[in-house]
Amino acid sequence: MARVSLPTTARLPSSLRVDASNPAVIKVLNRLSRTSLLSLVLDWLDPKNLTLCPPVLRHPEEGEDDEDEDDLYPPARSLDELQSIYVDLQARKGSRREVVDRIIEGDWRHGLSLYQLAMADMQYLYDHPGTLKWSTYRIERLQTPRHEDDVDADGIRRPEKIDKASLAIPRFHPSTFLQNLQAEVLPDVKAHYNLDRPPGLPLLLLRIFVLDSPYNTDLAVSSKNQNRSRASITTTVRTSTGSLIEMSAPNPSARDRRSGAAAPASFDASRTIYVAFPDAAPYVYISRSQSSGPTTPSDTKSLRTLVVEGIPKALSRPRERYALRPSDLHTKNLEALLAARGPGRGAAAAGGWSVYAAGAGEARDKALVSPLNVALPVTPPDSDAEGRAKKRGREEEEEEERLRKRRVARARFGDAARMDDGKGVERVDILLEDGFPALPGLDTNTLVEDDDEQEADMAGRANKPGRKKSGNTSSLFATEEGDEEGEREGDGRNRRRKPGETNWRPNLKLTFHGPHVFAGIRQLVEAGIVDGARAPGWMTGEEGVTVGVVREGRIRGFKGSGVGG
Amino acid sequence: MDTRESRSPDQSVADKLDDEIANLRAQVESLKKELALQTSTLMTSEPIQKLLQPDRSGRPRSKQTEVDSKEKLLARAQDQNARKQQCLYRTCASITTFKIHDPDPNAVDDGHVLGVRLEVMSKSRFLRPYYVMLNRPYSERRYLRVHRHTVPQCIPLAGLAARYLPAPSNKRDHNDSSKQDLSQFVRALRREIVRYHNRNAVIGDLRKSAGLESKTERSQEQEVPIVDISAADAEAKQISVGWGDGRSGRLVMDDDGTIVKMVVQGENGRDRDAVRQLLGGSARIEEVVRRLEGI
């Protein structure tokens, strides 16, 4: 350990070790299942990673008799021996506890490096992909000011304009980006970065681990208030892993550490935030930050703001500046994000338009692909259509009606929004700002009495998808008497009022919940509960947003086409 | 032992049946394809067309069912002819337009959408075409706006749209500055797409000439073989090259494949010899491909 620690602006090194008895370490390891824990350990023991995660090995000069009899996990003599121990554990059945204890009491008793913790955290994310909520941002080029005066005219800084006519595609270079991002991080905060490529997803995942400390040495991971943290640690250790204290007590080094000069490390206010960069797409996905220890909501918010503000600066270069613009898509499903904001063709052609975007692999009608094939395209056969064609009378009509609904659903949703496509978003919020439709023969004033019922109808229709798909979901809709005119006129300058629309604008918010919202709506269309031909476009998910304001029946200013409104 | 012996013939019988079923399915597929092909050829042939023409002589000898089936056939033949014509245009023109109806009941302009289909060829094969759908959201004006598209993200569609299809300005007197030019837009877009595919193809050629595509070990006369060539960015303008001894390089080309610069980083800093060895004074990326083939 370095005797003198100077405050610096450097990042936290990956090899920095955190004490193994730290509750944060135990928590990170305990989250993993036994199998992924074991494969993780074998990854640590891989010669490529070994410099960053060195295990405790017995010194070759030490003889057999030096062995501490009380040591439950005597250190292995060589790397191969250690590897075979863990391979044996993999073959054997047992508890996760056994492996965790072996790691923190035995082979990594001197502490786990930040790199190891990052790997463990990433492994947890891969095992449980739905644990983080992501928001998408679009990277946009800013106009280069033509002249210095443009920037600082009259001493007032003008907001930068987005260069819409720019043909540049932002390029992402990981190491340069990290250097620039580090420059944006404040000196009283230290961060550790870890880049990884999740298996099977075309994106690069950056884990940013932030500690409130001016040092980038051991001091950063040890607590400022030794007494307080020690007290807290002993209690946590006792409650979380029962017999740990007794077991580790005979180990002299561990005992020294616990009672001696170096207080056990504690992440009093550590926060983790993930940033994902999809390949070949000008978007960034940023996760909500997770924190260990007591933090206030404003605290985590500020970290997020820091990252959101730092990323465009880190991407920018002299005379080439970028900004991030939120793109109204929030979900826990990375696959859904990649489908709507990824490199594929379907990004700006979702919903019913996806028939044009289908990749070569999933093209059912190859005739659409090559103009050299002159055979007539065959309409995709409706399932079990042929078998039941012989039915008579009412049954036949019902069958036809069912097929018609399926065709309507196909026209509106295309090949997208299937229950099993794994691209489900779990929540969609829509705010309706349209005037209430006037009914013939009714005055606006008398309408006000009726419309509660009407709204209940509408909301009920929207309500059902959520309920049907998962039992415990709820749908929320709030109706308030809209402020008649005044306010609305202000922001609706260039709106035309449709004929047959009343002045009355209810403030209507729809929330759809479920494992796959749009697949649920599709099922409702197929079942005939929602009229597929009359359902508005935002119900089919073709806009690719999960938060939106509807005006004139369309989501205002969607970014799906890449042009923006 | 007994059980194993008795099981293996069973399994083989089941396997055989599975194989047979798979074979038959494949046969059905190929026969269906052939049927579709023959139908389309026959339908568009001249004698059949003549036969299908509605009977003008007015002889009442044909029965009702015959007339029905003839009408069906005629409709089918018309579809086939339309399809044939479409394919002909698509093959020859590379940019074709068509009409789409927006299924959204609240769509602007009553759901009228103009579809533009851009054909791209790569490796002497038609790829799945790219589509751009345009609509007219601006009231009382014929200005177009990109509604949906399937163009990849690495093509700066938004920038091109802002240049060639600007939104109408609110000021009436200022109309000249925002004139839309659809054909110019589509031309520029196609140019970008084709250049992108050409760049990708040339990277594929580079890999092939460096012996990275073929599985069989090719005789390496170079002392240090190239182990990796891949596109390093979204637009496929930068190529990263990796050598067997850990050196790595970056080649930057412009839109059209002219080499802008190349840097190779070895253990001891920049390795200018490797650059010279690889490029050898080539100005274009295709020359590098030929050089690699020659080595």
Short mmCIF file of N, CA, C and O in Angstrom, two decimals, chain A residues 271-363:
data_model
loop_
_atom_site.label_atom_id
_atom_site.label_comp_id
_atom_site.label_asym_id
_atom_site.label_seq_id
_atom_site.Cartn_x
_atom_site.Cartn_y
_atom_site.Cartn_z
N ARG A 271 -21.46 4.36 -6.69
CA ARG A 271 -22.58 4.30 -7.61
C ARG A 271 -22.11 3.67 -8.91
O ARG A 271 -20.97 3.85 -9.32
N THR A 272 -22.99 2.93 -9.52
CA THR A 272 -22.65 2.27 -10.78
C THR A 272 -23.64 2.73 -11.84
O THR A 272 -24.83 2.80 -11.58
N ILE A 273 -23.11 3.00 -13.00
CA ILE A 273 -23.98 3.39 -14.09
C ILE A 273 -23.46 2.71 -15.35
O ILE A 273 -22.25 2.55 -15.52
N TYR A 274 -24.37 2.23 -16.15
CA TYR A 274 -23.97 1.54 -17.37
C TYR A 274 -24.31 2.41 -18.58
O TYR A 274 -25.36 3.06 -18.62
N VAL A 275 -23.40 2.40 -19.54
CA VAL A 275 -23.65 3.10 -20.80
C VAL A 275 -23.43 2.08 -21.91
O VAL A 275 -22.42 1.37 -21.91
N ALA A 276 -24.36 1.99 -22.83
CA ALA A 276 -24.20 1.04 -23.93
C ALA A 276 -24.13 1.80 -25.24
O ALA A 276 -24.90 2.73 -25.47
N PHE A 277 -23.17 1.40 -26.06
CA PHE A 277 -23.01 2.01 -27.39
C PHE A 277 -23.35 0.95 -28.43
O PHE A 277 -22.58 0.03 -28.64
N PRO A 278 -24.49 1.06 -29.08
CA PRO A 278 -24.81 0.09 -30.12
C PRO A 278 -23.87 0.26 -31.31
O PRO A 278 -23.45 1.38 -31.62
N ASP A 279 -23.54 -0.85 -31.94
CA ASP A 279 -22.68 -0.80 -33.13
C ASP A 279 -23.41 -0.08 -34.25
O ASP A 279 -24.57 -0.35 -34.52
N ALA A 280 -22.71 0.80 -34.91
CA ALA A 280 -23.20 1.39 -36.15
C ALA A 280 -24.56 2.05 -36.00
O ALA A 280 -25.42 1.90 -36.85
N ALA A 281 -24.79 2.73 -34.90
CA ALA A 281 -26.02 3.48 -34.77
C ALA A 281 -25.74 4.71 -33.90
O ALA A 281 -25.06 4.59 -32.88
N PRO A 282 -26.21 5.87 -34.29
CA PRO A 282 -25.88 7.09 -33.54
C PRO A 282 -26.71 7.25 -32.28
O PRO A 282 -27.40 8.25 -32.10
N TYR A 283 -26.71 6.26 -31.44
CA TYR A 283 -27.48 6.33 -30.20
C TYR A 283 -26.61 5.91 -29.02
O TYR A 283 -25.59 5.23 -29.19
N VAL A 284 -27.01 6.32 -27.84
CA VAL A 284 -26.38 5.87 -26.60
C VAL A 284 -27.51 5.42 -25.70
O VAL A 284 -28.55 6.06 -25.63
N TYR A 285 -27.32 4.29 -25.02
CA TYR A 285 -28.29 3.87 -24.02
C TYR A 285 -27.64 4.08 -22.66
O TYR A 285 -26.53 3.62 -22.43
N ILE A 286 -28.34 4.72 -21.77
CA ILE A 286 -27.79 4.97 -20.45
C ILE A 286 -28.73 4.36 -19.43
O ILE A 286 -29.95 4.55 -19.49
N SER A 287 -28.14 3.64 -18.48
CA SER A 287 -28.98 2.99 -17.48
C SER A 287 -29.17 3.93 -16.29
O SER A 287 -28.43 4.88 -16.10
N ARG A 288 -30.17 3.61 -15.51
CA ARG A 288 -30.30 4.30 -14.24
C ARG A 288 -29.18 3.87 -13.34
O ARG A 288 -28.77 2.71 -13.37
N SER A 289 -28.67 4.77 -12.52
CA SER A 289 -27.53 4.39 -11.69
C SER A 289 -28.00 3.59 -10.49
O SER A 289 -29.09 3.80 -9.95
N GLN A 290 -27.16 2.65 -10.11
CA GLN A 290 -27.43 1.87 -8.93
C GLN A 290 -26.45 2.33 -7.88
O GLN A 290 -25.32 2.67 -8.19
N SER A 291 -26.87 2.33 -6.65
CA SER A 291 -25.94 2.76 -5.62
C SER A 291 -25.97 1.78 -4.47
O SER A 291 -26.97 1.11 -4.22
N SER A 292 -24.84 1.69 -3.81
CA SER A 292 -24.80 0.90 -2.60
C SER A 292 -24.66 1.89 -1.45
O SER A 292 -23.97 2.88 -1.58
N GLY A 293 -25.31 1.62 -0.38
CA GLY A 293 -25.24 2.54 0.73
C GLY A 293 -26.28 3.62 0.58
O GLY A 293 -26.98 3.71 -0.43
N PRO A 294 -26.42 4.41 1.62
CA PRO A 294 -27.48 5.41 1.60
C PRO A 294 -27.15 6.55 0.65
O PRO A 294 -26.11 7.18 0.75
N THR A 295 -28.00 6.76 -0.32
CA THR A 295 -27.85 7.90 -1.21
C THR A 295 -29.22 8.52 -1.40
O THR A 295 -30.24 7.84 -1.34
N THR A 296 -29.21 9.78 -1.67
CA THR A 296 -30.47 10.47 -1.90
C THR A 296 -30.80 10.40 -3.38
O THR A 296 -29.91 10.24 -4.20
N PRO A 297 -32.06 10.52 -3.73
CA PRO A 297 -32.42 10.49 -5.15
C PRO A 297 -31.69 11.58 -5.95
O PRO A 297 -31.31 11.35 -7.09
N SER A 298 -31.51 12.72 -5.32
CA SER A 298 -30.84 13.80 -6.05
C SER A 298 -29.40 13.44 -6.35
O SER A 298 -28.82 13.84 -7.37
N ASP A 299 -28.83 12.62 -5.47
CA ASP A 299 -27.45 12.19 -5.63
C ASP A 299 -27.28 11.36 -6.90
O ASP A 299 -26.42 11.63 -7.73
N THR A 300 -28.15 10.34 -7.03
CA THR A 300 -28.04 9.48 -8.19
C THR A 300 -28.41 10.25 -9.45
O THR A 300 -27.87 10.02 -10.52
N LYS A 301 -29.33 11.18 -9.29
CA LYS A 301 -29.73 11.98 -10.44
C LYS A 301 -28.55 12.81 -10.94
O LYS A 301 -28.33 12.95 -12.14
N SER A 302 -27.79 13.34 -9.98
CA SER A 302 -26.71 14.21 -10.39
C SER A 302 -25.62 13.42 -11.10
O SER A 302 -25.01 13.91 -12.04
N LEU A 303 -25.41 12.17 -10.69
CA LEU A 303 -24.43 11.35 -11.38
C LEU A 303 -24.85 11.12 -12.82
O LEU A 303 -24.08 11.23 -13.75
N ARG A 304 -26.14 10.84 -12.95
CA ARG A 304 -26.66 10.60 -14.29
C ARG A 304 -26.51 11.85 -15.16
O ARG A 304 -26.11 11.77 -16.31
N THR A 305 -26.84 12.98 -14.57
CA THR A 305 -26.69 14.23 -15.33
C THR A 305 -25.24 14.44 -15.71
O THR A 305 -24.93 14.87 -16.83
N LEU A 306 -24.35 14.12 -14.76
CA LEU A 306 -22.93 14.27 -15.03
C LEU A 306 -22.52 13.43 -16.23
O LEU A 306 -21.82 13.90 -17.14
N VAL A 307 -23.00 12.18 -16.24
CA VAL A 307 -22.65 11.29 -17.34
C VAL A 307 -23.28 11.76 -18.64
O VAL A 307 -22.63 11.81 -19.69
N VAL A 308 -24.56 12.14 -18.55
CA VAL A 308 -25.25 12.58 -19.76
C VAL A 308 -24.59 13.82 -20.34
O VAL A 308 -24.50 14.00 -21.55
N GLU A 309 -24.10 14.68 -19.45
CA GLU A 309 -23.43 15.88 -19.95
C GLU A 309 -22.01 15.58 -20.42
O GLU A 309 -21.50 16.23 -21.32
N GLY A 310 -21.39 14.60 -19.76
CA GLY A 310 -20.01 14.31 -20.11
C GLY A 310 -19.86 13.56 -21.41
O GLY A 310 -18.86 13.73 -22.12
N ILE A 311 -20.84 12.71 -21.73
CA ILE A 311 -20.69 11.85 -22.91
C ILE A 311 -20.59 12.64 -24.21
O ILE A 311 -19.67 12.40 -25.00
N PRO A 312 -21.47 13.62 -24.46
CA PRO A 312 -21.29 14.35 -25.73
C PRO A 312 -19.96 15.08 -25.79
O PRO A 312 -19.35 15.16 -26.85
N LYS A 313 -19.49 15.57 -24.65
CA LYS A 313 -18.20 16.27 -24.66
C LYS A 313 -17.08 15.29 -24.97
O LYS A 313 -16.11 15.63 -25.63
N ALA A 314 -17.23 14.08 -24.44
CA ALA A 314 -16.19 13.09 -24.69
C ALA A 314 -16.20 12.62 -26.14
O ALA A 314 -15.18 12.22 -26.67
N LEU A 315 -17.37 12.66 -26.76
CA LEU A 315 -17.45 12.25 -28.16
C LEU A 315 -16.96 13.33 -29.10
O LEU A 315 -16.53 13.06 -30.21
N SER A 316 -17.05 14.56 -28.64
CA SER A 316 -16.75 15.68 -29.53
C SER A 316 -15.26 15.82 -29.75
O SER A 316 -14.44 15.38 -28.95
N ARG A 317 -14.94 16.46 -30.84
CA ARG A 317 -13.56 16.78 -31.16
C ARG A 317 -13.53 18.24 -31.55
O ARG A 317 -14.59 18.85 -31.76
N PRO A 318 -12.34 18.84 -31.65
CA PRO A 318 -12.31 20.23 -32.07
C PRO A 318 -13.03 20.41 -33.41
O PRO A 318 -12.85 19.61 -34.33
N ARG A 319 -13.86 21.39 -33.49
CA ARG A 319 -14.66 21.71 -34.68
C ARG A 319 -15.63 20.61 -35.06
O ARG A 319 -16.06 20.51 -36.21
N GLU A 320 -15.93 19.74 -34.12
CA GLU A 320 -16.91 18.70 -34.42
C GLU A 320 -17.59 18.36 -33.11
O GLU A 320 -17.08 17.57 -32.32
N ARG A 321 -18.69 19.05 -32.85
CA ARG A 321 -19.30 18.91 -31.53
C ARG A 321 -20.61 18.18 -31.61
O ARG A 321 -21.37 18.32 -32.56
N TYR A 322 -20.86 17.40 -30.59
CA TYR A 322 -22.08 16.60 -30.56
C TYR A 322 -22.89 16.89 -29.30
O TYR A 322 -22.35 17.34 -28.30
N ALA A 323 -24.16 16.62 -29.41
CA ALA A 323 -25.04 16.76 -28.25
C ALA A 323 -25.91 15.51 -28.16
O ALA A 323 -26.08 14.80 -29.14
N LEU A 324 -26.41 15.25 -26.99
CA LEU A 324 -27.34 14.13 -26.83
C LEU A 324 -28.76 14.66 -26.75
O LEU A 324 -29.02 15.66 -26.09
N ARG A 325 -29.65 13.99 -27.44
CA ARG A 325 -31.05 14.37 -27.34
C ARG A 325 -31.84 13.15 -26.89
O ARG A 325 -31.74 12.09 -27.51
N PRO A 326 -32.62 13.28 -25.82
CA PRO A 326 -33.40 12.12 -25.38
C PRO A 326 -34.38 11.70 -26.46
O PRO A 326 -34.96 12.54 -27.16
N SER A 327 -34.53 10.39 -26.64
CA SER A 327 -35.37 9.95 -27.76
C SER A 327 -36.57 9.14 -27.29
O SER A 327 -37.04 8.27 -27.99
N ASP A 328 -37.06 9.44 -26.08
CA ASP A 328 -38.39 8.99 -25.65
C ASP A 328 -38.57 7.48 -25.68
O ASP A 328 -39.66 7.00 -25.96
N LEU A 329 -37.54 6.73 -25.43
CA LEU A 329 -37.71 5.29 -25.35
C LEU A 329 -37.03 4.82 -24.08
O LEU A 329 -35.83 4.98 -23.91
N HIS A 330 -37.81 4.30 -23.18
CA HIS A 330 -37.27 3.79 -21.92
C HIS A 330 -37.77 2.37 -21.76
O HIS A 330 -38.98 2.14 -21.79
N THR A 331 -36.88 1.45 -21.59
CA THR A 331 -37.30 0.07 -21.37
C THR A 331 -36.20 -0.69 -20.67
O THR A 331 -35.06 -0.24 -20.60
N LYS A 332 -36.57 -1.87 -20.17
CA LYS A 332 -35.57 -2.71 -19.52
C LYS A 332 -34.98 -3.71 -20.50
O LYS A 332 -34.08 -4.44 -20.16
N ASN A 333 -35.55 -3.79 -21.68
CA ASN A 333 -35.18 -4.84 -22.61
C ASN A 333 -34.18 -4.30 -23.64
O ASN A 333 -34.51 -3.46 -24.47
N LEU A 334 -32.95 -4.81 -23.57
CA LEU A 334 -31.93 -4.34 -24.50
C LEU A 334 -32.26 -4.73 -25.94
O LEU A 334 -31.96 -3.99 -26.87
N GLU A 335 -32.88 -5.88 -26.11
CA GLU A 335 -33.21 -6.32 -27.47
C GLU A 335 -34.23 -5.37 -28.11
O GLU A 335 -34.13 -5.06 -29.29
N ALA A 336 -35.18 -4.93 -27.29
CA ALA A 336 -36.16 -3.99 -27.81
C ALA A 336 -35.49 -2.68 -28.19
O ALA A 336 -35.83 -2.06 -29.20
N LEU A 337 -34.51 -2.27 -27.39
CA LEU A 337 -33.78 -1.05 -27.69
C LEU A 337 -33.04 -1.19 -29.01
O LEU A 337 -33.05 -0.28 -29.85
N LEU A 338 -32.40 -2.35 -29.19
CA LEU A 338 -31.63 -2.54 -30.40
C LEU A 338 -32.55 -2.59 -31.62
O LEU A 338 -32.17 -2.17 -32.71
N ALA A 339 -33.76 -3.11 -31.42
CA ALA A 339 -34.68 -3.17 -32.56
C ALA A 339 -35.16 -1.78 -32.94
O ALA A 339 -35.29 -1.46 -34.12
N ALA A 340 -35.40 -0.93 -31.94
CA ALA A 340 -35.97 0.38 -32.24
C ALA A 340 -34.91 1.46 -32.43
O ALA A 340 -35.16 2.46 -33.11
N ARG A 341 -33.75 1.30 -31.82
CA ARG A 341 -32.70 2.32 -31.93
C ARG A 341 -31.37 1.70 -32.28
O ARG A 341 -30.33 2.13 -31.85
N GLY A 342 -31.42 0.64 -33.02
CA GLY A 342 -30.19 -0.07 -33.31
C GLY A 342 -29.75 0.11 -34.75
O GLY A 342 -30.25 0.98 -35.46
N PRO A 343 -28.82 -0.70 -35.18
CA PRO A 343 -28.28 -0.53 -36.51
C PRO A 343 -29.14 -1.14 -37.61
O PRO A 343 -28.88 -0.93 -38.78
N GLY A 344 -30.16 -1.87 -37.26
CA GLY A 344 -30.92 -2.61 -38.27
C GLY A 344 -31.78 -1.72 -39.15
O GLY A 344 -31.87 -0.52 -38.97
N ARG A 345 -32.43 -2.37 -40.09
CA ARG A 345 -33.26 -1.61 -41.02
C ARG A 345 -34.60 -1.23 -40.40
O ARG A 345 -35.25 -0.32 -40.87
N GLY A 346 -34.99 -1.97 -39.38
CA GLY A 346 -36.31 -1.74 -38.83
C GLY A 346 -36.40 -0.57 -37.89
O GLY A 346 -37.47 -0.27 -37.36
N ALA A 347 -35.27 0.12 -37.68
CA ALA A 347 -35.27 1.17 -36.67
C ALA A 347 -36.25 2.28 -37.00
O ALA A 347 -36.87 2.84 -36.11
N ALA A 348 -36.39 2.62 -38.27
CA ALA A 348 -37.31 3.69 -38.64
C ALA A 348 -38.49 3.13 -39.41
O ALA A 348 -39.17 3.85 -40.13
N ALA A 349 -38.71 1.84 -39.32
CA ALA A 349 -39.85 1.25 -40.00
C ALA A 349 -40.39 0.14 -39.12
O ALA A 349 -40.25 -1.04 -39.43
N ALA A 350 -40.98 0.53 -38.00
CA ALA A 350 -41.48 -0.46 -37.05
C ALA A 350 -42.95 -0.73 -37.33
O ALA A 350 -43.54 -0.16 -38.24
N GLY A 351 -43.54 -1.59 -36.54
CA GLY A 351 -44.96 -1.88 -36.67
C GLY A 351 -45.27 -2.49 -38.03
O GLY A 351 -44.56 -3.37 -38.52
N GLY A 352 -46.33 -2.00 -38.66
CA GLY A 352 -46.74 -2.53 -39.95
C GLY A 352 -45.71 -2.34 -41.04
O GLY A 352 -45.71 -3.04 -42.04
N TRP A 353 -44.82 -1.37 -40.84
CA TRP A 353 -43.83 -1.09 -41.89
C TRP A 353 -42.71 -2.11 -41.87
O TRP A 353 -41.85 -2.10 -42.74
N SER A 354 -42.70 -2.97 -40.88
CA SER A 354 -41.57 -3.89 -40.74
C SER A 354 -41.53 -4.90 -41.88
O SER A 354 -40.51 -5.55 -42.07
N VAL A 355 -42.62 -5.03 -42.64
CA VAL A 355 -42.55 -5.96 -43.77
C VAL A 355 -41.52 -5.49 -44.79
O VAL A 355 -40.91 -6.28 -45.49
N TYR A 356 -41.30 -4.17 -44.84
CA TYR A 356 -40.30 -3.66 -45.77
C TYR A 356 -38.89 -3.84 -45.22
O TYR A 356 -37.92 -3.84 -45.95
N ALA A 357 -38.81 -3.93 -43.91
CA ALA A 357 -37.49 -3.89 -43.28
C ALA A 357 -36.93 -5.27 -43.01
O ALA A 357 -35.76 -5.39 -42.68
N ALA A 358 -37.75 -6.31 -43.15
CA ALA A 358 -37.30 -7.65 -42.74
C ALA A 358 -35.96 -7.97 -43.36
O ALA A 358 -35.74 -7.75 -44.55
N GLY A 359 -35.06 -8.48 -42.54
CA GLY A 359 -33.74 -8.82 -43.03
C GLY A 359 -33.79 -10.04 -43.94
O GLY A 359 -34.81 -10.71 -44.05
N ALA A 360 -32.68 -10.31 -44.59
CA ALA A 360 -32.65 -11.41 -45.56
C ALA A 360 -32.98 -12.74 -44.88
O ALA A 360 -33.58 -13.61 -45.47
N GLY A 361 -32.57 -12.87 -43.63
CA GLY A 361 -32.77 -14.14 -42.94
C GLY A 361 -34.23 -14.43 -42.68
O GLY A 361 -34.68 -15.57 -42.80
N GLU A 362 -34.97 -13.39 -42.34
CA GLU A 362 -36.35 -13.62 -41.95
C GLU A 362 -37.34 -13.30 -43.07
O GLU A 362 -38.53 -13.20 -42.83
N ALA A 363 -36.81 -13.13 -44.27
CA ALA A 363 -37.70 -12.82 -45.39
C ALA A 363 -38.52 -14.05 -45.73
O ALA A 363 -38.00 -15.06 -46.17
#
